[in-house]
Amino acid sequence: MAIDIGVIATDLTRIEPIGRMAHQFGYEGICVSNQTNGLVKRTPEGIAIYQRANLSGKGIGSIRKQIENTRKHTILLSVQLGSIELTNWVVEDQRVDILTVDPARDSHLRDSTAHIAAMASTFLEIQFAPLLQTNGLNRSKILKIYREAVSVAVTAGMGVIISSGASQPIELRSPIAMIHIGMLLGLDRTDAEKAIQEYPATIIERNMKKLDSDLVQTGVEILRRGEEM
């Protein structure tokens, strides 16, 4: 089951065309980083739209408070890879699903962090949109950052997920293309397939089970064209 967990959209007018393109590519769902009402929505084409929250903050206290405020109201929680102290606390806490690599930040995945994350079933997310938005030396630098993070994660047994980071339909790629991107970043074929077709679904299924069933049921609705989020 192919799911793109890294779609960025701020309103319904952006989600609808992305959902249509995702449907054409054969995805069954996307995770959207925005404030939506309801944990899960569906496009007219049947694509599931899962709510995602990206947490950010300089200190553990700030991140802890955000987790407490959002964990029961979102399907997927992400924190950007940051300082060793903060990142290690995040993976030890086990309520955050993924660590997202931001190539614009001077942060690296440490071996110790990756091992803790592997035991906690916390995944590493690589969004390939920055590769589409750059060229030349800048793109080479991003590739190096991504490959180093992937190498550390794989060595430690930490699962890696590849997502689009798409904010418009043209930035989406098919699941097959995503698999090849994963291989370009250093994953073998099996792990690249899991990065698209297995791990995203694993996180969503795990969290859907954890969340209260009544809350989940009331959070599922059909997304109508022209309807506000």
mmCIF file with all atom_site columns, C-alpha atoms in Angstrom, residues 1-3 160-162 175-183 187-200:
data_model
loop_
_atom_site.group_PDB
_atom_site.id
_atom_site.type_symbol
_atom_site.label_atom_id
_atom_site.label_alt_id
_atom_site.label_comp_id
_atom_site.label_asym_id
_atom_site.label_entity_id
_atom_site.label_seq_id
_atom_site.pdbx_PDB_ins_code
_atom_site.Cartn_x
_atom_site.Cartn_y
_atom_site.Cartn_z
_atom_site.occupancy
_atom_site.B_iso_or_equiv
_atom_site.pdbx_formal_charge
_atom_site.auth_seq_id
_atom_site.auth_comp_id
_atom_site.auth_asym_id
_atom_site.auth_atom_id
_atom_site.pdbx_PDB_model_num
ATOM 1  C CA . MET A 1 1   ? 0.000  0.000  0.000  1.00 0.00 ? 1   MET A CA 1
ATOM 2  C CA . ALA A 1 2   ? 1.753  3.149  -1.224 1.00 0.00 ? 2   ALA A CA 1
ATOM 3  C CA . ILE A 1 3   ? 1.334  6.270  0.936  1.00 0.00 ? 3   ILE A CA 1
ATOM 4  C CA . VAL A 1 160 ? 13.831 4.936  6.291  1.00 0.00 ? 160 VAL A CA 1
ATOM 5  C CA . ILE A 1 161 ? 10.808 6.506  4.578  1.00 0.00 ? 161 ILE A CA 1
ATOM 6  C CA . ILE A 1 162 ? 10.974 8.456  1.330  1.00 0.00 ? 162 ILE A CA 1
ATOM 7  C CA . PRO A 1 175 ? 5.743  4.924  -6.202 1.00 0.00 ? 175 PRO A CA 1
ATOM 8  C CA . ILE A 1 176 ? 8.135  3.300  -8.678 1.00 0.00 ? 176 ILE A CA 1
ATOM 9  C CA . ALA A 1 177 ? 10.009 6.578  -9.136 1.00 0.00 ? 177 ALA A CA 1
ATOM 10 C CA . MET A 1 178 ? 10.141 6.990  -5.348 1.00 0.00 ? 178 MET A CA 1
ATOM 11 C CA . ILE A 1 179 ? 11.695 3.539  -5.036 1.00 0.00 ? 179 ILE A CA 1
ATOM 12 C CA . HIS A 1 180 ? 14.416 4.525  -7.492 1.00 0.00 ? 180 HIS A CA 1
ATOM 13 C CA . ILE A 1 181 ? 15.012 7.735  -5.542 1.00 0.00 ? 181 ILE A CA 1
ATOM 14 C CA . GLY A 1 182 ? 15.438 5.636  -2.410 1.00 0.00 ? 182 GLY A CA 1
ATOM 15 C CA . MET A 1 183 ? 18.018 3.497  -4.187 1.00 0.00 ? 183 MET A CA 1
ATOM 16 C CA . LEU A 1 187 ? 18.818 1.993  0.051  1.00 0.00 ? 187 LEU A CA 1
ATOM 17 C CA . ASP A 1 188 ? 18.827 -1.457 -1.481 1.00 0.00 ? 188 ASP A CA 1
ATOM 18 C CA . ARG A 1 189 ? 15.801 -2.471 -3.537 1.00 0.00 ? 189 ARG A CA 1
ATOM 19 C CA . THR A 1 190 ? 14.015 -4.193 -0.659 1.00 0.00 ? 190 THR A CA 1
ATOM 20 C CA . ASP A 1 191 ? 14.445 -1.298 1.775  1.00 0.00 ? 191 ASP A CA 1
ATOM 21 C CA . ALA A 1 192 ? 13.501 1.212  -0.931 1.00 0.00 ? 192 ALA A CA 1
ATOM 22 C CA . GLU A 1 193 ? 10.242 -0.645 -1.529 1.00 0.00 ? 193 GLU A CA 1
ATOM 23 C CA . LYS A 1 194 ? 9.546  -0.734 2.212  1.00 0.00 ? 194 LYS A CA 1
ATOM 24 C CA . ALA A 1 195 ? 10.225 3.018  2.363  1.00 0.00 ? 195 ALA A CA 1
ATOM 25 C CA . ILE A 1 196 ? 7.230  3.605  0.093  1.00 0.00 ? 196 ILE A CA 1
ATOM 26 C CA . GLN A 1 197 ? 4.953  0.609  0.314  1.00 0.00 ? 197 GLN A CA 1
ATOM 27 C CA . GLU A 1 198 ? 5.321  -0.722 3.859  1.00 0.00 ? 198 GLU A CA 1
ATOM 28 C CA . TYR A 1 199 ? 6.654  1.642  6.509  1.00 0.00 ? 199 TYR A CA 1
ATOM 29 C CA . PRO A 1 200 ? 4.195  4.531  5.932  1.00 0.00 ? 200 PRO A CA 1
#
